[in-house]
Amino acid sequence: MKKIFQYGNGLLMGLFSVLFFATLLFAIISPNLVLGDNPKTGAGTTMVTTTGIIIVMAIVVTWLTSGHFKRWTQQVFVVHKRITVSILLAFTILWQISFVLNVHPPIGFDVGAIHEALHKPISPELTGYFSLNYNNLPLLLVQHFFATILHSTKWLTFDLLTLLWVDLSALMNVLSVWVIDARKVVAAVYIHIGWLIFFPMIIVSYSDTWVLPLVSGYFLCYCLMRKNEFSWWVRILAAIGFGVTASAAYFIKPSAIVGVIAIGLGEILFQFKKDPKESANSLENWGILVITILALGSSYLGFNHVVQNQNYVVYHKDRQIPAVHFISMGVSGDGGYNPKDALKMAEFKTKRQRAEYSKKVLFHRLKQKGVVGYTKFLVKKHRNNTADGTFAWVKEGHFINENPIPKGKGWAGQLRQFVYLYGKRLGDFRFWAQAWWVIWLILIAFGWRNQRRTNQVMRLTILGGFLYLLIFEGGRSRYLIQFLPAYLILASLVYDQSILFFKHVYYWANGIPKKDN
């Protein structure tokens, strides 16, 4: 039995390492990290980035050469870490609120269609849109619910809600880390602060961000269920919560259940690694499993009933786009959105016709590429799917649905320069977001020694996300957002192993005897 576990775990680590280190390499060589003029992206860095780099280098050099400064940083960030992290967290939240209050433009692509339906749900254009893009109907119903309660359909209202969901996701991620290893909570908060500061997607009220608290929610519930030290009623509530959040995540963004599948596969894998402590609680664990399945099934039926019987927007279910369409689209161009494929779907009257056409095009594209060509295509697509640390900011069509040249003075005008398509400092934002993405990936990549059950589930989720985006429509890293809770939790749990790895490399390079810590 243990051999099966060792084989399965080895296969997981092998596949994960290949794809993850490829992601790290692609992130490091990303054009976002080019200093000065950037012919690749068209948005170069300015003195803002140059000054920032000089400050960072000065801090690093001072830390390496000054014992007094090193002791001071030790006091601030380690000894008094709770005070420091609390101040930084408060600053981060104030920064987010300020950003949303000053920058809340109308957003285009699918976000704009959903927002328009909050104003005039009955229109031929929107009927056609939701007939083809049925998967966005649950999100519309949720946003309509909040619009009714809050008596507002303003972009600012939904951006503030998006901010709330993102921060709620961060809170639940930190709670998951607390359940698994309370000693790493402060480090988890530091890591989440780094993410939140460089995450302007809080002004994009779409399924990518609205599904985050649900994904974080079912991860938290899973961690609680796995903890035998908790009371039985806590684990039962967690099982119910898991079922509800997992079902809700599926309706908001179907691909977000990759984490649920990863949890299932992880549990099956670790059944082959016998633990005497778990055997004593096997009956209780089976009971938790039954409750989880019942909660999952009943939640799905309930949510499905609401969606099927809604009367807010008119749509034709037989005009839905089949899943094979997105697989076919994922083999075209750079693996991303293909407007020609999308327009072709509108020409067919039934879902069956769309499926047959998509299958035909898929096989033609695969045959045209051949084995070698398709392999090269997958490598390029994986780069497009994962390398960009801005998560494809302003890379969708009509991303910011107003004049892309930022206007206005003062604080709001300065902020827009960093995030609008033709902002003077867009390159600066891309540089620092990319730099943090590289650091984040490094914290995960070199922590391979820590292969606890929860860590392996997170690795399975990340691997599942990679494979999903290689098969279906991808082409840009925005689709990674739904999987970020797994990245954040895993980085928080294995960062110490990555730091230890680099310490050992340093000791080896300088001929210093290796230390245990």
Coordinates of C-alpha atoms in Angstrom, one line a residue:
M1 CA 0.0 0.0 0.0
K2 CA 2.8 2.4 0.9
K3 CA 4.4 1.7 -2.5
I4 CA 1.2 2.9 -4.2
F5 CA 1.4 6.1 -2.1
Q6 CA 5.1 6.6 -2.9
Y7 CA 4.4 6.1 -6.7
G8 CA 1.4 8.5 -6.7
N9 CA 3.2 11.1 -4.6
G10 CA 6.3 10.9 -6.7
L11 CA 4.2 11.3 -9.9
L12 CA 2.5 14.4 -8.3
M13 CA 5.8 16.0 -7.3
G14 CA 7.3 15.2 -10.7
L15 CA 4.5 16.7 -12.8
F16 CA 4.2 19.6 -10.4
S17 CA 7.9 20.4 -10.4
V18 CA 8.2 20.4 -14.2
L19 CA 5.2 22.7 -14.7
F20 CA 5.9 24.9 -11.7
F21 CA 9.6 25.5 -12.4
A22 CA 8.6 26.2 -16.0
T23 CA 6.2 28.9 -14.7
L24 CA 9.0 30.3 -12.5
L25 CA 11.3 30.5 -15.5
F26 CA 8.7 32.1 -17.7
A27 CA 8.0 34.6 -14.9
I28 CA 11.6 35.5 -14.5
I29 CA 12.1 36.2 -18.2
S30 CA 8.8 38.1 -18.5
P31 CA 9.0 41.4 -20.4
N32 CA 7.3 42.9 -17.4
L33 CA 10.7 43.0 -15.7
V34 CA 12.4 45.0 -18.5
L35 CA 13.7 48.3 -17.2
G36 CA 13.3 51.5 -19.2
D37 CA 11.7 51.5 -22.7
N38 CA 9.8 48.3 -23.4
P39 CA 9.1 47.5 -27.0
K40 CA 7.5 44.2 -26.1
T41 CA 4.7 45.6 -23.9
G42 CA 4.8 49.2 -25.1
A43 CA 4.8 50.4 -21.5
G44 CA 8.2 51.1 -20.0
T45 CA 9.2 51.8 -16.5
T46 CA 9.9 55.3 -15.2
M47 CA 11.9 57.0 -12.4
V48 CA 9.3 55.5 -10.0
T49 CA 10.7 52.0 -10.6
T50 CA 14.3 53.2 -10.7
T51 CA 14.0 55.0 -7.4
G52 CA 12.2 52.0 -5.9
I53 CA 15.1 49.7 -7.0
I54 CA 17.7 52.0 -5.6
I55 CA 15.9 52.1 -2.3
V56 CA 15.5 48.3 -2.2
M57 CA 19.2 47.8 -3.0
A58 CA 20.2 50.3 -0.4
I59 CA 18.2 48.5 2.2
V60 CA 19.7 45.1 1.2
V61 CA 23.3 46.4 1.3
T62 CA 22.7 48.1 4.7
W63 CA 21.2 44.9 6.1
L64 CA 24.2 42.9 4.9
T65 CA 26.9 45.3 6.2
S66 CA 25.3 46.9 9.3
G67 CA 24.8 44.7 12.4
H68 CA 22.9 47.5 14.0
F69 CA 20.4 47.7 11.1
K70 CA 20.1 43.9 11.0
R71 CA 19.3 43.8 14.7
W72 CA 16.7 46.6 14.2
T73 CA 14.9 44.7 11.4
Q74 CA 15.0 41.6 13.6
Q75 CA 13.3 43.6 16.4
V76 CA 10.7 45.1 14.1
F77 CA 9.8 42.2 11.8
V78 CA 10.4 39.2 14.1
V79 CA 10.4 40.1 17.8
H80 CA 7.5 42.6 17.4
K81 CA 6.1 40.9 14.4
R82 CA 2.4 41.1 15.6
I83 CA 2.5 44.9 16.0
T84 CA 4.3 45.3 12.7
V85 CA 2.1 43.1 10.7
S86 CA -1.0 44.7 12.2
I87 CA 0.2 48.2 11.1
L88 CA 1.1 46.9 7.6
L89 CA -2.3 45.2 7.3
A90 CA -4.2 48.3 8.3
F91 CA -2.1 50.3 5.8
T92 CA -2.9 47.7 3.1
I93 CA -6.7 47.9 3.7
L94 CA -6.6 51.7 3.7
W95 CA -4.7 51.6 0.4
Q96 CA -7.3 49.2 -1.1
I97 CA -10.2 51.4 0.0
S98 CA -8.4 54.6 -1.3
F99 CA -7.7 52.9 -4.6
V100 CA -11.3 51.7 -5.2
L101 CA -12.8 55.1 -4.1
N102 CA -10.5 56.9 -6.6
V103 CA -10.4 54.4 -9.4
H104 CA -13.7 52.6 -10.3
P105 CA -14.2 52.9 -14.1
P106 CA -16.7 50.9 -16.1
I107 CA -15.2 47.5 -17.1
G108 CA -15.8 45.9 -20.5
F109 CA -15.8 42.3 -21.8
D110 CA -18.1 39.9 -19.9
V111 CA -18.1 42.2 -16.8
G112 CA -19.8 44.9 -18.7
A113 CA -22.5 42.6 -20.1
I114 CA -23.3 41.4 -16.6
H115 CA -23.4 44.9 -15.2
E116 CA -25.6 46.1 -18.0
A117 CA -28.1 43.4 -17.1
L118 CA -28.5 44.9 -13.7
H119 CA -29.9 48.0 -15.4
K120 CA -32.0 46.5 -18.3
P121 CA -32.2 42.7 -18.1
I122 CA -34.8 42.4 -20.9
S123 CA -33.1 43.1 -24.2
P124 CA -32.4 41.0 -27.3
E125 CA -28.6 41.5 -26.9
L126 CA -28.5 40.3 -23.3
T127 CA -30.9 37.4 -24.1
G128 CA -28.4 36.3 -26.8
Y129 CA -25.4 36.8 -24.4
F130 CA -26.8 34.8 -21.5
S131 CA -28.1 32.1 -23.9
L132 CA -24.6 31.6 -25.2
N133 CA -22.8 32.3 -21.9
Y134 CA -25.1 30.5 -19.5
N135 CA -22.3 30.0 -17.0
N136 CA -22.4 33.8 -16.1
L137 CA -26.1 33.7 -15.2
P138 CA -25.5 32.6 -11.5
L139 CA -23.1 35.5 -11.1
L140 CA -25.7 37.9 -12.5
L141 CA -28.3 36.6 -10.0
V142 CA -26.0 37.1 -7.1
Q143 CA -25.1 40.6 -8.2
H144 CA -28.8 41.4 -8.7
F145 CA -29.5 40.2 -5.2
F146 CA -26.9 42.6 -3.8
A147 CA -28.1 45.4 -6.1
T148 CA -31.6 45.0 -4.7
I149 CA -30.5 44.9 -1.1
L150 CA -28.1 47.9 -1.4
H151 CA -30.4 49.8 -3.8
S152 CA -27.4 50.6 -6.1
T153 CA -26.0 49.4 -9.4
K154 CA -23.1 51.8 -9.4
W155 CA -19.7 50.4 -10.4
L156 CA -18.3 51.8 -7.1
T157 CA -20.8 49.7 -5.1
F158 CA -19.7 46.5 -6.9
D159 CA -16.0 47.3 -6.7
L160 CA -16.4 47.8 -2.9
L161 CA -18.1 44.4 -2.8
T162 CA -15.3 42.9 -4.8
L163 CA -12.8 44.4 -2.3
L164 CA -14.8 42.8 0.5
W165 CA -14.8 39.3 -1.2
V166 CA -11.1 39.5 -1.9
D167 CA -10.2 40.5 1.7
L168 CA -12.6 37.8 3.0
S169 CA -10.8 35.3 0.9
A170 CA -7.5 36.4 2.4
L171 CA -8.8 36.1 5.9
M172 CA -10.0 32.6 5.3
N173 CA -6.7 31.6 3.8
V174 CA -4.9 32.9 6.9
L175 CA -7.4 31.0 9.1
S176 CA -6.5 27.8 7.1
V177 CA -2.9 28.4 7.8
W178 CA -3.7 28.9 11.5
V179 CA -5.6 25.5 11.6
I180 CA -2.6 23.7 10.0
D181 CA 0.3 25.5 11.7
A182 CA -0.4 28.5 13.9
R183 CA 3.3 29.4 14.0
K184 CA 3.1 30.5 10.4
V185 CA 0.2 32.9 10.7
V186 CA 2.2 36.1 10.8
A187 CA 4.2 35.0 7.7
A188 CA 0.9 34.2 6.0
V189 CA -0.3 37.7 6.7
Y190 CA 2.9 39.2 5.3
I191 CA 2.5 37.1 2.1
H192 CA -1.1 38.1 1.7
I193 CA -0.2 41.8 2.2
G194 CA 2.2 41.5 -0.7
W195 CA -0.6 40.0 -2.9
L196 CA -3.2 42.6 -1.9
I197 CA -1.0 45.6 -2.5
F198 CA -0.4 44.6 -6.1
F199 CA -3.9 43.3 -6.9
P200 CA -6.0 45.9 -8.7
M201 CA -8.5 43.3 -9.8
I202 CA -10.6 44.5 -6.8
I203 CA -12.1 46.9 -9.3
V204 CA -13.2 44.1 -11.7
S205 CA -16.4 42.6 -10.3
Y206 CA -16.3 39.3 -12.2
S207 CA -16.3 35.6 -11.4
D208 CA -12.5 35.5 -11.1
T209 CA -12.6 37.6 -7.9
W210 CA -16.2 36.8 -6.7
V211 CA -15.4 33.1 -6.5
L212 CA -12.3 33.6 -4.3
P213 CA -14.0 33.6 -0.9
L214 CA -15.8 30.4 -1.9
V215 CA -12.6 28.6 -2.9
S216 CA -10.9 29.9 0.3
G217 CA -14.0 28.8 2.2
Y218 CA -14.0 25.2 1.1
F219 CA -10.2 25.0 1.7
L220 CA -10.8 26.3 5.3
C221 CA -13.6 23.9 5.8
Y222 CA -11.5 21.0 4.5
C223 CA -8.7 22.0 7.0
L224 CA -11.2 22.0 9.8
M225 CA -12.6 18.7 8.8
R226 CA -9.1 17.1 8.7
K227 CA -8.2 18.3 12.2
N228 CA -9.3 15.5 14.5
E229 CA -8.4 17.7 17.5
F230 CA -11.5 19.8 16.9
S231 CA -14.9 18.9 18.5
W232 CA -17.2 16.8 16.4
W233 CA -19.7 19.6 16.0
V234 CA -17.0 21.9 14.6
R235 CA -16.1 19.3 12.0
I236 CA -19.8 18.7 11.2
L237 CA -20.3 22.4 10.6
A238 CA -17.2 22.5 8.5
A239 CA -18.5 19.5 6.4
I240 CA -21.7 21.4 5.8
G241 CA -19.8 24.6 5.0
F242 CA -17.6 22.6 2.6
G243 CA -20.6 21.3 0.7
V244 CA -22.3 24.8 0.4
T245 CA -19.1 26.7 -0.6
A246 CA -18.0 24.0 -3.1
S247 CA -21.4 24.0 -4.8
A248 CA -21.6 27.8 -4.8
A249 CA -18.1 28.0 -6.3
Y250 CA -19.2 25.6 -9.1
F251 CA -22.1 27.8 -10.1
I252 CA -20.1 31.1 -9.9
K253 CA -17.2 29.7 -11.9
P254 CA -17.3 25.9 -12.8
S255 CA -13.6 25.6 -13.1
A256 CA -13.2 26.6 -9.5
I257 CA -14.0 23.1 -8.4
V258 CA -10.6 22.0 -9.4
G259 CA -9.7 22.4 -5.8
V260 CA -12.5 20.1 -4.7
I261 CA -11.3 17.5 -7.1
A262 CA -7.8 18.0 -5.8
I263 CA -9.0 17.4 -2.2
G264 CA -10.7 14.2 -3.3
L265 CA -7.6 12.9 -5.1
G266 CA -5.4 13.9 -2.2
E267 CA -7.5 12.0 0.3
I268 CA -7.5 8.9 -1.9
L269 CA -3.7 9.1 -2.3
F270 CA -3.2 9.4 1.5
Q271 CA -5.4 6.5 2.2
F272 CA -2.5 4.4 1.0
K273 CA -0.3 5.9 3.7
K274 CA -1.7 4.4 6.8
D275 CA -1.7 6.4 10.0
P276 CA -2.6 4.6 13.3
K277 CA -4.0 7.8 14.8
E278 CA -6.5 8.2 11.9
S279 CA -7.6 4.6 12.1
A280 CA -8.9 5.2 15.6
N281 CA -11.1 7.9 14.2
S282 CA -12.2 6.1 11.0
L283 CA -15.9 5.8 12.0
E284 CA -16.1 9.6 12.8
N285 CA -14.3 10.4 9.5
W286 CA -16.7 8.3 7.6
G287 CA -19.6 10.2 9.2
I288 CA -18.0 13.5 8.2
L289 CA -17.6 12.2 4.7
V290 CA -21.3 11.3 4.5
I291 CA -22.4 14.7 5.8
T292 CA -20.1 16.4 3.3
I293 CA -21.6 14.5 0.4
L294 CA -25.1 15.2 1.6
A295 CA -24.3 18.9 2.0
L296 CA -22.7 19.0 -1.4
G297 CA -25.6 17.3 -3.2
S298 CA -28.4 19.2 -1.4
S299 CA -26.6 22.5 -2.0
Y300 CA -26.2 21.8 -5.7
L301 CA -29.8 20.9 -6.1
G302 CA -30.9 24.0 -4.2
F303 CA -28.7 26.4 -6.2
N304 CA -29.6 24.7 -9.5
H305 CA -33.3 25.1 -8.7
V306 CA -32.8 28.8 -8.1
V307 CA -31.0 29.2 -11.4
Q308 CA -33.4 27.1 -13.4
N309 CA -36.5 28.9 -12.1
Q310 CA -35.2 32.5 -12.2
N311 CA -37.3 35.0 -14.2
Y312 CA -35.0 38.0 -14.0
V313 CA -33.4 37.5 -17.4
V314 CA -34.6 35.7 -20.5
Y315 CA -32.3 33.1 -22.1
H316 CA -32.6 30.1 -24.4
K317 CA -30.9 27.1 -22.7
D318 CA -30.6 25.2 -26.0
R319 CA -28.2 27.8 -27.3
Q320 CA -25.6 27.2 -24.6
I321 CA -22.0 26.9 -25.8
P322 CA -20.7 23.3 -25.2
A323 CA -17.5 22.6 -23.3
V324 CA -15.8 21.2 -26.3
H325 CA -15.9 24.7 -27.9
F326 CA -13.6 26.0 -25.2
I327 CA -11.3 23.0 -25.7
S328 CA -11.2 23.7 -29.5
M329 CA -10.6 27.4 -28.8
G330 CA -7.8 26.5 -26.4
V331 CA -5.9 24.9 -29.4
S332 CA -6.1 28.0 -31.6
G333 CA -3.8 31.0 -31.8
D334 CA -2.1 31.5 -28.5
G335 CA -4.6 29.3 -26.7
G336 CA -6.7 32.2 -25.6
Y337 CA -10.0 33.8 -26.7
N338 CA -10.7 33.4 -30.4
P339 CA -13.4 35.9 -31.6
K340 CA -13.9 34.0 -34.9
D341 CA -14.8 30.8 -32.9
A342 CA -17.1 32.8 -30.7
L343 CA -18.9 34.4 -33.6
K344 CA -19.3 31.0 -35.3
M345 CA -21.1 29.7 -32.2
A346 CA -23.8 32.3 -32.8
E347 CA -24.5 31.0 -36.3
F348 CA -25.8 27.6 -35.1
K349 CA -29.2 27.2 -33.6
T350 CA -28.7 24.2 -31.3
K351 CA -26.1 23.1 -28.7
R352 CA -25.6 19.9 -30.6
Q353 CA -24.7 21.7 -33.8
R354 CA -22.2 23.8 -31.9
A355 CA -20.7 20.7 -30.3
E356 CA -20.3 18.9 -33.6
Y357 CA -18.7 21.9 -35.3
S358 CA -16.3 22.4 -32.3
K359 CA -15.3 18.7 -32.4
K360 CA -14.6 18.9 -36.1
V361 CA -12.5 22.1 -35.7
L362 CA -10.6 20.6 -32.7
F363 CA -9.6 17.4 -34.5
H364 CA -8.5 19.5 -37.5
R365 CA -6.4 21.8 -35.4
L366 CA -4.7 18.9 -33.6
K367 CA -4.0 17.1 -36.8
Q368 CA -2.6 20.2 -38.3
K369 CA -0.2 20.8 -35.4
G370 CA 1.0 17.2 -35.1
V371 CA 2.7 15.8 -32.0
V372 CA 5.8 18.0 -32.1
G373 CA 3.8 21.1 -33.1
Y374 CA 1.2 20.5 -30.3
T375 CA 4.0 20.0 -27.7
K376 CA 5.6 23.3 -28.7
F377 CA 2.2 24.9 -28.6
L378 CA 1.6 23.7 -25.1
V379 CA 4.9 25.0 -23.8
K380 CA 4.1 28.5 -25.3
K381 CA 0.5 28.3 -24.0
H382 CA 1.7 27.4 -20.5
R383 CA 3.9 30.5 -20.6
N384 CA 1.0 32.6 -21.6
N385 CA -1.2 31.0 -18.9
T386 CA 1.1 31.6 -16.0
A387 CA 4.0 34.0 -16.5
D388 CA 2.2 37.4 -16.1
G389 CA 2.2 38.5 -12.5
T390 CA -0.4 41.2 -13.3
F391 CA -2.9 38.5 -14.1
A392 CA -3.4 39.9 -17.6
W393 CA -4.2 43.4 -16.4
V394 CA -5.8 45.5 -19.2
K395 CA -5.2 42.7 -21.7
E396 CA -8.9 41.9 -22.3
G397 CA -10.8 43.7 -25.1
H398 CA -12.2 47.0 -23.7
F399 CA -10.9 46.1 -20.3
I400 CA -11.5 49.6 -19.0
N401 CA -14.6 50.7 -20.9
E402 CA -13.8 54.4 -21.2
N403 CA -11.0 56.5 -22.6
P404 CA -7.8 54.4 -22.0
I405 CA -5.8 57.6 -21.7
P406 CA -6.1 58.6 -18.0
K407 CA -7.4 62.0 -17.1
G408 CA -7.8 64.0 -13.9
K409 CA -5.4 65.5 -11.4
G410 CA -4.6 64.9 -7.8
W411 CA -4.4 61.5 -6.2
A412 CA -7.0 59.9 -8.4
G413 CA -5.3 61.0 -11.5
Q414 CA -1.9 59.7 -10.3
L415 CA -3.4 56.3 -9.5
R416 CA -5.0 56.0 -13.0
Q417 CA -1.5 56.5 -14.5
F418 CA -0.5 53.1 -13.0
V419 CA -3.5 51.1 -14.2
Y420 CA -5.0 52.6 -17.4
L421 CA -3.8 51.1 -20.7
Y422 CA -2.1 54.3 -21.8
G423 CA -1.1 55.4 -18.3
K424 CA 2.4 56.8 -18.0
R425 CA 3.3 54.5 -15.1
L426 CA 1.6 51.2 -16.3
G427 CA 5.0 49.8 -16.8
D428 CA 5.9 50.5 -13.2
F429 CA 2.9 48.6 -11.9
R430 CA 3.7 45.7 -14.2
F431 CA 7.3 45.6 -13.0
W432 CA 6.5 45.5 -9.3
A433 CA 3.6 43.1 -9.6
Q434 CA 5.9 40.8 -11.7
A435 CA 8.7 41.1 -9.1
W436 CA 6.3 40.0 -6.3
W437 CA 5.0 37.2 -8.5
V438 CA 8.5 35.9 -8.9
I439 CA 9.2 36.0 -5.2
W440 CA 5.9 34.3 -4.5
L441 CA 6.7 31.5 -6.9
I442 CA 10.2 31.1 -5.4
L443 CA 8.7 30.7 -1.9
I444 CA 6.6 27.8 -3.3
A445 CA 9.1 26.2 -5.7
F446 CA 11.9 25.5 -3.3
G447 CA 9.7 24.2 -0.5
W448 CA 9.3 20.8 -2.0
R449 CA 10.6 19.0 1.1
N450 CA 7.4 19.8 3.0
Q451 CA 4.9 17.2 1.6
R452 CA 2.2 17.1 4.3
R453 CA -1.3 16.1 3.2
T454 CA -2.6 19.7 3.0
N455 CA 0.4 20.9 1.1
Q456 CA 0.0 18.1 -1.4
V457 CA -3.7 19.0 -1.9
M458 CA -2.6 22.6 -2.6
R459 CA 0.0 21.3 -5.1
L460 CA -2.7 19.1 -6.7
T461 CA -4.9 22.2 -7.0
I462 CA -2.2 24.2 -8.7
L463 CA -1.3 21.3 -11.0
G464 CA -5.0 20.8 -11.8
G465 CA -5.2 24.5 -12.7
F466 CA -2.2 24.2 -15.0
L467 CA -3.7 21.2 -16.8
Y468 CA -7.2 22.7 -17.0
L469 CA -5.8 25.9 -18.7
L470 CA -3.7 23.8 -21.0
I471 CA -6.7 21.9 -22.2
F472 CA -9.4 24.6 -22.2
E473 CA -9.3 28.3 -23.2
G474 CA -6.4 30.0 -21.5
G475 CA -3.8 32.3 -23.1
R476 CA -3.6 34.8 -20.2
S477 CA -3.0 34.6 -16.5
R478 CA -6.3 36.1 -15.5
Y479 CA -7.6 32.6 -15.2
L480 CA -5.1 31.8 -12.5
I481 CA -6.9 34.1 -10.1
Q482 CA -9.5 31.5 -9.1
F483 CA -6.6 29.2 -8.0
L484 CA -4.7 31.9 -6.0
P485 CA -5.9 30.6 -2.5
A486 CA -3.9 27.4 -3.1
Y487 CA -0.8 29.5 -4.1
L488 CA -1.2 31.7 -1.0
I489 CA -1.8 28.9 1.5
L490 CA 1.0 26.8 0.1
A491 CA 3.5 29.7 0.1
S492 CA 2.6 30.4 3.7
L493 CA 3.2 26.8 4.7
V494 CA 6.4 26.0 2.9
Y495 CA 8.2 29.4 2.7
D496 CA 10.5 28.4 5.6
Q497 CA 11.7 25.3 3.7
S498 CA 12.5 27.6 0.7
I499 CA 14.5 30.0 2.9
L500 CA 16.3 27.0 4.4
F501 CA 17.2 25.7 0.9
F502 CA 18.8 29.0 0.0
K503 CA 20.6 29.2 3.3
H504 CA 22.1 25.8 2.6
V505 CA 23.1 26.9 -0.9
Y506 CA 24.8 29.9 0.6
Y507 CA 26.7 27.8 3.2
W508 CA 27.8 25.4 0.5
A509 CA 29.0 28.1 -1.9
N510 CA 31.0 29.8 0.9
G511 CA 32.4 26.6 2.4
I512 CA 30.5 27.1 5.7
P513 CA 29.5 23.9 7.6
K514 CA 25.8 23.2 7.1
K515 CA 23.5 24.1 9.9
D516 CA 20.2 22.5 10.8
N517 CA 18.3 25.8 10.9

